[in-house]
């Protein structure tokens, strides 16, 4: 299906949602896959998809990590993300009449770019040469923004619990949810990435894991990184992406990097399709029924105004042409990651507006999948042509491969 849709203004997520809607409209199907009816399954399934997507995103990146080379990433994280969280929180609190804790949760869930559904605007496989500024910026942002969004999800949970118990929250939130969980997530992800990099590429030839030719090693690294760092009570999402970057850096030009990426992408795609089929079923089962007309306007504003404006503010003064900046600002895709954040928060604290929150998040994800899915192909093909690449040609031109190789050596 992805091959068939390559040149069409249509995306695989749209097809999966349509399939799900069709299946769950059948009279013989009595199951209604509503997230509030299956809270634990919703949290764990979306969690699985996101961590695999984060490993795949990290393995894709050819660009060597540095503060200067990753300028676009820091702008999107340090400026665009906080502005988006603040704007969506204000929309939820003032515009929709939600409690401020629920509004903050809405902002934290809907601000991050989704690493799962953003695959069409991400860089290509390792050493493919498909790593322009737009694709790199959206891939690296989607990989790292969980480390910034999750503290605000936990802040909403802490405020909700404090409202019920009256216990102080600020000290624990700052020291644990921000400093500890972000810091240990970074350190733990790096350490596990170094370990897997050594086992895969640098132990004696007869025993190194690259000799197996089994790309599932990347899935093993994903689960070990996420499991160990979650046991340490820190942000596993952040750790998995750092593990992927570190594993890629351990031997950047080894052909086994492509093997690990390919199997990760296949597992991610299968899991993503399952989630979106269930999402399509939830849509026809009444997920959006609690919506009010204000919620619809807010969802449209979040997609068409909040992210694009916050993105352009974050990219002000950045050395890129107008088309690139507009694309970076526009394609802040929302989806499976937002589902996870909301499911996680609702499973850890009581929010009276839970049904309405799911309806709003579901509508934003639906609009994002439709709007971004219908526009991503023509927009990215236009950028490719503008930058001298043939969108219908092979994965990478000789010039692109040479440029990638030169950067790797550098």
mmCIF file of C-alpha atoms in Angstrom:
data_model
loop_
_atom_site.group_PDB
_atom_site.id
_atom_site.type_symbol
_atom_site.label_atom_id
_atom_site.label_comp_id
_atom_site.label_asym_id
_atom_site.label_seq_id
_atom_site.Cartn_x
_atom_site.Cartn_y
_atom_site.Cartn_z
ATOM 1 C CA UNK A 1 0.000 0.000 0.000
ATOM 2 C CA UNK A 2 2.749 2.581 0.761
ATOM 3 C CA UNK A 3 4.243 1.874 -2.692
ATOM 4 C CA UNK A 4 0.878 2.349 -4.366
ATOM 5 C CA UNK A 5 0.273 5.612 -2.495
ATOM 6 C CA UNK A 6 3.755 7.029 -3.081
ATOM 7 C CA UNK A 7 2.695 9.462 -5.801
ATOM 8 C CA UNK A 8 -0.891 10.044 -4.669
ATOM 9 C CA UNK A 9 -2.213 12.778 -2.329
ATOM 10 C CA UNK A 10 -3.297 10.061 0.081
ATOM 11 C CA UNK A 11 -1.686 8.346 3.057
ATOM 12 C CA UNK A 12 -1.648 4.920 4.655
ATOM 13 C CA UNK A 13 -3.161 6.236 7.938
ATOM 14 C CA UNK A 14 -6.223 7.505 6.049
ATOM 15 C CA UNK A 15 -6.707 4.101 4.449
ATOM 16 C CA UNK A 16 -6.343 2.350 7.829
ATOM 17 C CA UNK A 17 -8.910 4.610 9.460
ATOM 18 C CA UNK A 18 -11.343 3.934 6.626
ATOM 19 C CA UNK A 19 -10.784 0.186 6.944
ATOM 20 C CA UNK A 20 -11.412 0.389 10.690
ATOM 21 C CA UNK A 21 -14.579 2.393 10.224
ATOM 22 C CA UNK A 22 -15.841 -0.134 7.685
ATOM 23 C CA UNK A 23 -15.064 -3.138 9.883
ATOM 24 C CA UNK A 24 -16.724 -1.769 13.019
ATOM 25 C CA UNK A 25 -19.823 -0.656 11.109
ATOM 26 C CA UNK A 26 -20.543 -4.261 10.188
ATOM 27 C CA UNK A 27 -23.608 -5.560 12.067
ATOM 28 C CA UNK A 28 -21.752 -8.748 12.977
ATOM 29 C CA UNK A 29 -19.087 -6.777 14.889
ATOM 30 C CA UNK A 30 -20.322 -5.967 18.382
ATOM 31 C CA UNK A 31 -17.002 -4.773 19.844
ATOM 32 C CA UNK A 32 -16.710 -1.014 20.290
ATOM 33 C CA UNK A 33 -13.022 -0.058 20.634
ATOM 34 C CA UNK A 34 -13.572 3.024 22.801
ATOM 35 C CA UNK A 35 -10.434 4.097 24.689
ATOM 36 C CA UNK A 36 -12.260 4.723 27.965
ATOM 37 C CA UNK A 37 -13.692 1.198 27.823
ATOM 38 C CA UNK A 38 -10.210 -0.300 27.472
ATOM 39 C CA UNK A 39 -7.928 2.155 29.310
ATOM 40 C CA UNK A 40 -5.014 -0.196 30.017
ATOM 41 C CA UNK A 41 -4.964 -1.645 26.495
ATOM 42 C CA UNK A 42 -5.140 1.847 25.002
ATOM 43 C CA UNK A 43 -2.179 3.039 27.046
ATOM 44 C CA UNK A 44 0.005 -0.016 26.430
ATOM 45 C CA UNK A 45 -0.735 -0.384 22.717
ATOM 46 C CA UNK A 46 -0.037 3.264 21.912
ATOM 47 C CA UNK A 47 3.044 3.136 24.158
ATOM 48 C CA UNK A 48 4.400 0.192 22.141
ATOM 49 C CA UNK A 49 3.917 1.943 18.807
ATOM 50 C CA UNK A 50 5.573 5.155 19.986
ATOM 51 C CA UNK A 51 8.739 3.551 21.399
ATOM 52 C CA UNK A 52 9.295 1.533 18.217
ATOM 53 C CA UNK A 53 8.766 4.672 16.129
ATOM 54 C CA UNK A 54 11.310 6.533 18.274
ATOM 55 C CA UNK A 55 13.937 3.839 17.687
ATOM 56 C CA UNK A 56 13.283 3.992 13.954
ATOM 57 C CA UNK A 57 13.520 7.794 13.929
ATOM 58 C CA UNK A 58 16.854 7.786 15.745
ATOM 59 C CA UNK A 59 18.378 5.162 13.463
ATOM 60 C CA UNK A 60 17.396 7.174 10.371
ATOM 61 C CA UNK A 61 19.324 10.310 11.205
ATOM 62 C CA UNK A 62 22.585 10.681 9.284
ATOM 63 C CA UNK A 63 23.417 14.113 10.672
ATOM 64 C CA UNK A 64 26.093 14.097 13.364
ATOM 65 C CA UNK A 65 24.821 15.434 16.674
ATOM 66 C CA UNK A 66 26.016 18.939 17.562
ATOM 67 C CA UNK A 67 24.440 22.110 18.903
ATOM 68 C CA UNK A 68 25.140 23.953 15.664
ATOM 69 C CA UNK A 69 23.987 21.255 13.227
ATOM 70 C CA UNK A 70 20.767 20.699 15.205
ATOM 71 C CA UNK A 71 19.777 24.394 15.363
ATOM 72 C CA UNK A 72 16.379 23.764 13.791
ATOM 73 C CA UNK A 73 15.623 21.101 16.425
ATOM 74 C CA UNK A 74 16.418 23.381 19.371
ATOM 75 C CA UNK A 75 14.227 26.122 17.943
ATOM 76 C CA UNK A 76 11.262 23.779 17.533
ATOM 77 C CA UNK A 77 11.758 22.355 21.030
ATOM 78 C CA UNK A 78 12.634 25.465 23.013
ATOM 79 C CA UNK A 79 10.262 27.947 21.361
ATOM 80 C CA UNK A 80 7.578 26.213 19.301
ATOM 81 C CA UNK A 81 6.714 23.490 21.829
ATOM 82 C CA UNK A 82 6.216 25.737 24.901
ATOM 83 C CA UNK A 83 4.254 28.257 22.826
ATOM 84 C CA UNK A 84 2.012 25.458 21.551
ATOM 85 C CA UNK A 85 1.421 24.066 25.048
ATOM 86 C CA UNK A 86 0.598 27.545 26.385
ATOM 87 C CA UNK A 87 -1.713 28.415 23.484
ATOM 88 C CA UNK A 88 -3.659 25.132 23.625
ATOM 89 C CA UNK A 89 -3.939 25.426 27.424
ATOM 90 C CA UNK A 90 -5.429 28.914 27.061
ATOM 91 C CA UNK A 91 -7.821 27.711 24.367
ATOM 92 C CA UNK A 92 -8.931 24.862 26.617
ATOM 93 C CA UNK A 93 -9.303 26.973 29.764
ATOM 94 C CA UNK A 94 -10.780 30.194 28.413
ATOM 95 C CA UNK A 95 -12.299 29.100 25.139
ATOM 96 C CA UNK A 96 -13.705 25.675 26.007
ATOM 97 C CA UNK A 97 -14.400 26.106 29.703
ATOM 98 C CA UNK A 98 -12.284 23.136 30.743
ATOM 99 C CA UNK A 99 -10.696 23.051 34.163
ATOM 100 C CA UNK A 100 -7.162 24.403 34.032
ATOM 101 C CA UNK A 101 -5.694 20.991 34.843
ATOM 102 C CA UNK A 102 -7.638 19.415 31.970
ATOM 103 C CA UNK A 103 -6.646 22.301 29.698
ATOM 104 C CA UNK A 104 -2.982 21.823 30.592
ATOM 105 C CA UNK A 105 -3.279 18.099 29.883
ATOM 106 C CA UNK A 106 -4.851 18.925 26.515
ATOM 107 C CA UNK A 107 -1.954 21.259 25.703
ATOM 108 C CA UNK A 108 0.689 18.750 26.747
ATOM 109 C CA UNK A 109 -0.967 15.956 24.751
ATOM 110 C CA UNK A 110 -1.513 17.936 21.556
ATOM 111 C CA UNK A 111 1.658 20.047 21.358
ATOM 112 C CA UNK A 112 4.231 17.348 20.413
ATOM 113 C CA UNK A 113 4.781 16.274 16.814
ATOM 114 C CA UNK A 114 3.878 12.593 16.548
ATOM 115 C CA UNK A 115 6.847 10.301 15.735
ATOM 116 C CA UNK A 116 4.507 7.599 14.380
ATOM 117 C CA UNK A 117 2.312 9.409 11.860
ATOM 118 C CA UNK A 118 5.064 11.832 10.811
ATOM 119 C CA UNK A 119 6.886 9.119 8.863
ATOM 120 C CA UNK A 120 5.923 10.647 5.493
ATOM 121 C CA UNK A 121 7.756 13.873 6.393
ATOM 122 C CA UNK A 122 10.742 12.240 8.067
ATOM 123 C CA UNK A 123 14.175 11.520 6.673
ATOM 124 C CA UNK A 124 14.756 8.405 4.595
ATOM 125 C CA UNK A 125 16.590 5.233 5.671
ATOM 126 C CA UNK A 126 20.205 5.456 6.871
ATOM 127 C CA UNK A 127 22.598 6.762 4.204
ATOM 128 C CA UNK A 128 19.812 7.260 1.666
ATOM 129 C CA UNK A 129 20.559 10.959 1.239
ATOM 130 C CA UNK A 130 16.959 11.941 2.035
ATOM 131 C CA UNK A 131 17.817 14.355 4.836
ATOM 132 C CA UNK A 132 17.046 17.944 3.916
ATOM 133 C CA UNK A 133 16.423 20.568 6.607
ATOM 134 C CA UNK A 134 12.649 20.016 6.629
ATOM 135 C CA UNK A 135 12.804 16.240 6.999
ATOM 136 C CA UNK A 136 15.606 16.426 9.534
ATOM 137 C CA UNK A 137 13.862 19.082 11.617
ATOM 138 C CA UNK A 138 10.567 17.189 11.825
ATOM 139 C CA UNK A 139 12.285 13.850 12.552
ATOM 140 C CA UNK A 140 14.547 15.148 15.296
ATOM 141 C CA UNK A 141 11.740 17.214 16.828
ATOM 142 C CA UNK A 142 9.418 14.209 16.936
ATOM 143 C CA UNK A 143 12.158 12.168 18.581
ATOM 144 C CA UNK A 144 13.046 14.623 21.338
ATOM 145 C CA UNK A 145 9.853 16.508 22.100
ATOM 146 C CA UNK A 146 8.597 13.773 24.433
ATOM 147 C CA UNK A 147 11.223 14.821 26.949
ATOM 148 C CA UNK A 148 9.642 18.278 27.031
ATOM 149 C CA UNK A 149 5.974 17.284 26.775
ATOM 150 C CA UNK A 150 5.961 14.565 29.425
ATOM 151 C CA UNK A 151 6.832 16.913 32.330
ATOM 152 C CA UNK A 152 3.717 18.927 31.483
ATOM 153 C CA UNK A 153 1.597 15.773 31.342
ATOM 154 C CA UNK A 154 2.930 14.920 34.789
ATOM 155 C CA UNK A 155 2.267 18.495 35.919
ATOM 156 C CA UNK A 156 -1.393 18.116 34.947
ATOM 157 C CA UNK A 157 -1.527 14.820 36.860
ATOM 158 C CA UNK A 158 0.150 16.401 39.901
ATOM 159 C CA UNK A 159 -2.310 19.312 39.900
ATOM 160 C CA UNK A 160 -5.275 16.958 39.575
ATOM 161 C CA UNK A 161 -4.053 14.826 42.479
ATOM 162 C CA UNK A 162 -3.271 17.910 44.572
ATOM 163 C CA UNK A 163 -6.785 19.231 44.003
ATOM 164 C CA UNK A 164 -8.165 16.008 45.469
ATOM 165 C CA UNK A 165 -5.716 15.545 48.349
ATOM 166 C CA UNK A 166 -4.451 19.047 49.093
ATOM 167 C CA UNK A 167 -0.856 17.835 49.237
ATOM 168 C CA UNK A 168 1.991 20.048 47.940
ATOM 169 C CA UNK A 169 3.226 19.192 44.461
ATOM 170 C CA UNK A 170 5.713 21.776 43.158
ATOM 171 C CA UNK A 171 8.895 20.430 44.786
ATOM 172 C CA UNK A 172 8.306 16.815 43.768
ATOM 173 C CA UNK A 173 7.331 17.826 40.240
ATOM 174 C CA UNK A 174 10.425 19.959 39.690
ATOM 175 C CA UNK A 175 12.954 17.638 41.311
ATOM 176 C CA UNK A 176 11.543 14.309 40.138
ATOM 177 C CA UNK A 177 9.375 14.816 37.053
ATOM 178 C CA UNK A 178 11.677 17.390 35.455
ATOM 179 C CA UNK A 179 15.248 17.063 36.695
ATOM 180 C CA UNK A 180 15.401 13.370 37.582
ATOM 181 C CA UNK A 181 13.290 11.918 34.801
ATOM 182 C CA UNK A 182 14.804 14.017 32.011
ATOM 183 C CA UNK A 183 18.385 13.725 33.296
ATOM 184 C CA UNK A 184 18.337 9.991 33.974
ATOM 185 C CA UNK A 185 16.459 9.400 30.714
ATOM 186 C CA UNK A 186 19.276 11.073 28.797
ATOM 187 C CA UNK A 187 22.046 9.311 30.705
ATOM 188 C CA UNK A 188 20.326 5.905 30.702
ATOM 189 C CA UNK A 189 19.516 6.069 26.998
ATOM 190 C CA UNK A 190 23.112 7.002 26.189
ATOM 191 C CA UNK A 191 24.569 4.225 28.351
ATOM 192 C CA UNK A 192 22.325 1.532 26.866
ATOM 193 C CA UNK A 193 23.039 2.807 23.350
ATOM 194 C CA UNK A 194 26.788 2.590 24.017
ATOM 195 C CA UNK A 195 26.353 -0.951 25.355
ATOM 196 C CA UNK A 196 24.366 -2.126 22.333
ATOM 197 C CA UNK A 197 26.757 -0.321 19.991
ATOM 198 C CA UNK A 198 29.708 -2.167 21.520
ATOM 199 C CA UNK A 199 27.917 -5.531 21.456
ATOM 200 C CA UNK A 200 26.744 -5.003 17.882
ATOM 201 C CA UNK A 201 29.824 -3.565 16.195
ATOM 202 C CA UNK A 202 32.925 -3.595 18.390
ATOM 203 C CA UNK A 203 33.304 -6.894 20.235
ATOM 204 C CA UNK A 204 35.489 -9.566 18.543
ATOM 205 C CA UNK A 205 34.248 -10.374 15.046
ATOM 206 C CA UNK A 206 33.048 -13.888 15.811
ATOM 207 C CA UNK A 207 30.645 -12.739 18.532
ATOM 208 C CA UNK A 208 29.470 -9.247 17.596
ATOM 209 C CA UNK A 209 25.729 -8.961 17.000
ATOM 210 C CA UNK A 210 26.100 -7.458 13.528
ATOM 211 C CA UNK A 211 27.299 -10.868 12.391
ATOM 212 C CA UNK A 212 23.797 -12.255 12.948
ATOM 213 C CA UNK A 213 22.296 -10.061 10.227
ATOM 214 C CA UNK A 214 19.169 -9.928 12.384
ATOM 215 C CA UNK A 215 17.684 -6.439 12.475
ATOM 216 C CA UNK A 216 15.484 -7.403 15.415
ATOM 217 C CA UNK A 217 18.453 -6.390 17.552
ATOM 218 C CA UNK A 218 17.073 -2.853 17.229
ATOM 219 C CA UNK A 219 13.758 -4.001 18.729
ATOM 220 C CA UNK A 220 15.708 -5.635 21.560
ATOM 221 C CA UNK A 221 17.555 -2.368 22.162
ATOM 222 C CA UNK A 222 14.206 -0.566 22.204
ATOM 223 C CA UNK A 223 12.710 -2.826 24.857
ATOM 224 C CA UNK A 224 15.849 -2.944 27.011
ATOM 225 C CA UNK A 225 16.255 0.835 26.909
ATOM 226 C CA UNK A 226 12.600 1.501 27.658
ATOM 227 C CA UNK A 227 12.317 -1.197 30.318
ATOM 228 C CA UNK A 228 15.464 -0.280 32.230
ATOM 229 C CA UNK A 229 14.779 3.455 32.240
ATOM 230 C CA UNK A 230 11.136 2.982 33.235
ATOM 231 C CA UNK A 231 12.325 0.813 36.154
ATOM 232 C CA UNK A 232 14.519 3.784 37.111
ATOM 233 C CA UNK A 233 11.346 5.906 36.946
ATOM 234 C CA UNK A 234 12.451 8.249 34.198
ATOM 235 C CA UNK A 235 11.254 9.100 30.687
ATOM 236 C CA UNK A 236 11.598 5.951 28.606
ATOM 237 C CA UNK A 237 10.504 7.706 25.404
ATOM 238 C CA UNK A 238 13.417 10.103 25.642
ATOM 239 C CA UNK A 239 15.792 7.265 26.547
ATOM 240 C CA UNK A 240 14.801 5.159 23.525
ATOM 241 C CA UNK A 241 15.505 7.983 21.089
ATOM 242 C CA UNK A 242 18.869 8.719 22.726
ATOM 243 C CA UNK A 243 19.667 4.988 22.600
ATOM 244 C CA UNK A 244 18.885 4.982 18.877
ATOM 245 C CA UNK A 245 21.098 8.016 18.215
ATOM 246 C CA UNK A 246 23.942 6.478 20.215
ATOM 247 C CA UNK A 247 23.584 3.088 18.518
ATOM 248 C CA UNK A 248 23.673 4.795 15.122
ATOM 249 C CA UNK A 249 26.731 6.818 16.090
ATOM 250 C CA UNK A 250 28.641 3.698 17.211
ATOM 251 C CA UNK A 251 29.292 2.755 13.554
ATOM 252 C CA UNK A 252 27.508 5.234 11.291
ATOM 253 C CA UNK A 253 28.385 3.744 7.910
ATOM 254 C CA UNK A 254 27.914 0.039 8.684
ATOM 255 C CA UNK A 255 25.385 -1.630 6.371
ATOM 256 C CA UNK A 256 23.776 -3.346 9.386
ATOM 257 C CA UNK A 257 22.309 0.035 10.366
ATOM 258 C CA UNK A 258 20.000 -0.302 7.360
ATOM 259 C CA UNK A 259 18.964 -3.812 8.448
ATOM 260 C CA UNK A 260 18.039 -2.581 11.913
ATOM 261 C CA UNK A 261 16.137 0.378 10.510
ATOM 262 C CA UNK A 262 14.174 -1.700 8.016
ATOM 263 C CA UNK A 263 12.882 -4.251 10.525
ATOM 264 C CA UNK A 264 12.021 -1.461 12.978
ATOM 265 C CA UNK A 265 10.066 0.362 10.290
ATOM 266 C CA UNK A 266 8.144 -2.802 9.361
ATOM 267 C CA UNK A 267 7.185 -3.549 12.980
ATOM 268 C CA UNK A 268 6.223 0.094 13.509
ATOM 269 C CA UNK A 269 4.049 0.136 10.403
ATOM 270 C CA UNK A 270 2.161 -3.020 11.398
ATOM 271 C CA UNK A 271 1.557 -1.737 14.935
ATOM 272 C CA UNK A 272 0.516 1.689 13.628
ATOM 273 C CA UNK A 273 -2.006 0.101 11.278
ATOM 274 C CA UNK A 274 -3.576 -1.832 14.166
ATOM 275 C CA UNK A 275 -3.940 1.355 16.230
ATOM 276 C CA UNK A 276 -5.473 3.325 13.367
ATOM 277 C CA UNK A 277 -7.900 0.548 12.461
ATOM 278 C CA UNK A 278 -9.078 0.638 16.078
ATOM 279 C CA UNK A 279 -9.177 4.441 15.934
ATOM 280 C CA UNK A 280 -11.415 4.261 12.869
ATOM 281 C CA UNK A 281 -13.634 1.888 14.830
ATOM 282 C CA UNK A 282 -13.746 4.297 17.771
ATOM 283 C CA UNK A 283 -14.759 7.152 15.472
ATOM 284 C CA UNK A 284 -17.850 5.273 14.227
ATOM 285 C CA UNK A 285 -18.585 4.017 17.759
ATOM 286 C CA UNK A 286 -19.186 7.468 19.193
ATOM 287 C CA UNK A 287 -15.755 8.784 20.179
ATOM 288 C CA UNK A 288 -16.640 12.265 18.908
ATOM 289 C CA UNK A 289 -20.188 12.398 20.313
ATOM 290 C CA UNK A 290 -19.275 14.551 23.373
ATOM 291 C CA UNK A 291 -18.009 17.345 21.110
ATOM 292 C CA UNK A 292 -19.484 20.829 21.273
ATOM 293 C CA UNK A 293 -19.309 23.371 18.485
ATOM 294 C CA UNK A 294 -16.596 25.256 20.402
ATOM 295 C CA UNK A 295 -14.507 22.076 20.478
ATOM 296 C CA UNK A 296 -14.654 21.795 16.702
ATOM 297 C CA UNK A 297 -13.495 25.392 16.278
ATOM 298 C CA UNK A 298 -10.706 24.796 18.788
ATOM 299 C CA UNK A 299 -9.532 21.668 16.974
ATOM 300 C CA UNK A 300 -9.378 23.532 13.667
ATOM 301 C CA UNK A 301 -7.491 26.396 15.322
ATOM 302 C CA UNK A 302 -4.968 23.989 16.897
ATOM 303 C CA UNK A 303 -4.177 22.480 13.493
ATOM 304 C CA UNK A 304 -4.334 25.580 11.286
ATOM 305 C CA UNK A 305 -3.245 28.376 13.634
ATOM 306 C CA UNK A 306 -1.488 27.271 16.824
ATOM 307 C CA UNK A 307 1.211 25.016 15.423
ATOM 308 C CA UNK A 308 1.887 27.032 12.220
ATOM 309 C CA UNK A 309 2.155 30.341 14.096
ATOM 310 C CA UNK A 310 4.239 28.862 16.924
ATOM 311 C CA UNK A 311 6.423 27.146 14.322
ATOM 312 C CA UNK A 312 7.050 30.341 12.378
ATOM 313 C CA UNK A 313 7.869 32.205 15.593
ATOM 314 C CA UNK A 314 10.343 29.491 16.557
ATOM 315 C CA UNK A 315 11.967 29.623 13.116
ATOM 316 C CA UNK A 316 12.207 33.422 12.928
ATOM 317 C CA UNK A 317 15.717 34.295 11.835
ATOM 318 C CA UNK A 318 16.586 30.712 10.949
ATOM 319 C CA UNK A 319 18.593 30.293 7.749
ATOM 320 C CA UNK A 320 16.033 28.562 5.522
ATOM 321 C CA UNK A 321 13.833 29.667 2.649
ATOM 322 C CA UNK A 322 10.178 30.545 3.076
ATOM 323 C CA UNK A 323 8.852 27.240 1.728
ATOM 324 C CA UNK A 324 10.978 25.236 4.158
ATOM 325 C CA UNK A 325 9.881 27.310 7.143
ATOM 326 C CA UNK A 326 6.212 27.031 6.195
ATOM 327 C CA UNK A 327 6.514 23.267 5.800
ATOM 328 C CA UNK A 328 8.285 22.851 9.142
ATOM 329 C CA UNK A 329 5.645 24.978 10.829
ATOM 330 C CA UNK A 330 2.660 23.329 9.163
ATOM 331 C CA UNK A 331 3.489 19.628 9.478
ATOM 332 C CA UNK A 332 3.260 19.318 13.242
ATOM 333 C CA UNK A 333 1.332 16.065 12.894
ATOM 334 C CA UNK A 334 -0.770 14.877 15.857
ATOM 335 C CA UNK A 335 -1.793 11.274 16.446
ATOM 336 C CA UNK A 336 -0.689 8.177 18.344
ATOM 337 C CA UNK A 337 1.593 10.045 20.760
ATOM 338 C CA UNK A 338 -1.319 12.276 21.796
ATOM 339 C CA UNK A 339 -3.433 9.168 22.394
ATOM 340 C CA UNK A 340 -0.742 7.784 24.687
ATOM 341 C CA UNK A 341 -0.291 10.950 26.741
ATOM 342 C CA UNK A 342 -4.020 11.263 27.312
ATOM 343 C CA UNK A 343 -4.488 7.569 28.149
ATOM 344 C CA UNK A 344 -1.525 7.682 30.543
ATOM 345 C CA UNK A 345 -2.823 10.753 32.372
ATOM 346 C CA UNK A 346 -6.380 9.445 32.682
ATOM 347 C CA UNK A 347 -5.040 6.169 34.080
ATOM 348 C CA UNK A 348 -3.052 8.011 36.761
ATOM 349 C CA UNK A 349 -5.516 10.694 37.897
ATOM 350 C CA UNK A 350 -9.220 11.502 37.744
ATOM 351 C CA UNK A 351 -10.306 14.122 35.223
ATOM 352 C CA UNK A 352 -14.037 14.879 35.159
ATOM 353 C CA UNK A 353 -13.833 15.893 31.486
ATOM 354 C CA UNK A 354 -12.283 12.591 30.320
ATOM 355 C CA UNK A 355 -14.863 11.845 27.592
ATOM 356 C CA UNK A 356 -14.673 15.357 26.213
ATOM 357 C CA UNK A 357 -10.866 15.312 26.278
ATOM 358 C CA UNK A 358 -10.862 12.083 24.248
ATOM 359 C CA UNK A 359 -13.334 13.622 21.797
ATOM 360 C CA UNK A 360 -11.179 16.731 21.297
ATOM 361 C CA UNK A 361 -7.920 14.798 20.966
ATOM 362 C CA UNK A 362 -9.632 12.340 18.610
ATOM 363 C CA UNK A 363 -10.926 15.166 16.418
ATOM 364 C CA UNK A 364 -7.536 16.903 16.295
ATOM 365 C CA UNK A 365 -5.883 13.610 15.326
ATOM 366 C CA UNK A 366 -8.546 12.963 12.676
ATOM 367 C CA UNK A 367 -8.145 16.432 11.163
ATOM 368 C CA UNK A 368 -4.354 16.104 11.252
ATOM 369 C CA UNK A 369 -4.381 12.698 9.573
ATOM 370 C CA UNK A 370 -6.741 13.929 6.852
ATOM 371 C CA UNK A 371 -5.226 17.362 6.228
ATOM 372 C CA UNK A 372 -1.580 16.412 6.522
ATOM 373 C CA UNK A 373 -2.130 13.081 4.781
ATOM 374 C CA UNK A 374 -3.718 14.731 1.757
ATOM 375 C CA UNK A 375 -1.092 17.471 1.465
ATOM 376 C CA UNK A 376 2.157 15.749 2.464
ATOM 377 C CA UNK A 377 2.861 14.075 -0.893
ATOM 378 C CA UNK A 378 2.504 17.151 -3.142
ATOM 379 C CA UNK A 379 4.292 19.408 -0.651
ATOM 380 C CA UNK A 380 7.294 17.114 -0.119
ATOM 381 C CA UNK A 381 7.562 16.385 -3.854
ATOM 382 C CA UNK A 382 7.589 20.128 -4.481
ATOM 383 C CA UNK A 383 10.403 20.601 -1.947
ATOM 384 C CA UNK A 384 12.381 17.782 -3.554
ATOM 385 C CA UNK A 385 12.089 19.417 -6.978
ATOM 386 C CA UNK A 386 12.983 22.817 -5.535
ATOM 387 C CA UNK A 387 16.165 21.350 -4.063
ATOM 388 C CA UNK A 388 17.140 19.560 -7.259
ATOM 389 C CA UNK A 389 16.033 16.032 -6.333
ATOM 390 C CA UNK A 390 13.882 13.807 -8.485
ATOM 391 C CA UNK A 391 10.977 12.582 -6.275
ATOM 392 C CA UNK A 392 10.368 9.741 -8.738
ATOM 393 C CA UNK A 393 14.000 8.673 -8.882
ATOM 394 C CA UNK A 394 15.898 6.132 -6.734
ATOM 395 C CA UNK A 395 16.176 6.571 -2.961
ATOM 396 C CA UNK A 396 19.304 8.622 -3.284
ATOM 397 C CA UNK A 397 21.224 10.176 -6.105
ATOM 398 C CA UNK A 398 24.996 9.659 -6.320
ATOM 399 C CA UNK A 399 25.432 13.256 -5.271
ATOM 400 C CA UNK A 400 23.258 12.762 -2.216
ATOM 401 C CA UNK A 401 25.124 9.618 -1.254
ATOM 402 C CA UNK A 402 28.436 11.400 -1.664
ATOM 403 C CA UNK A 403 27.225 14.292 0.483
ATOM 404 C CA UNK A 404 26.026 11.897 3.155
ATOM 405 C CA UNK A 405 29.315 10.047 3.130
ATOM 406 C CA UNK A 406 31.254 13.278 3.405
ATOM 407 C CA UNK A 407 29.170 14.356 6.399
ATOM 408 C CA UNK A 408 29.637 11.017 8.096
ATOM 409 C CA UNK A 409 33.417 11.251 7.688
ATOM 410 C CA UNK A 410 33.347 14.795 8.995
#
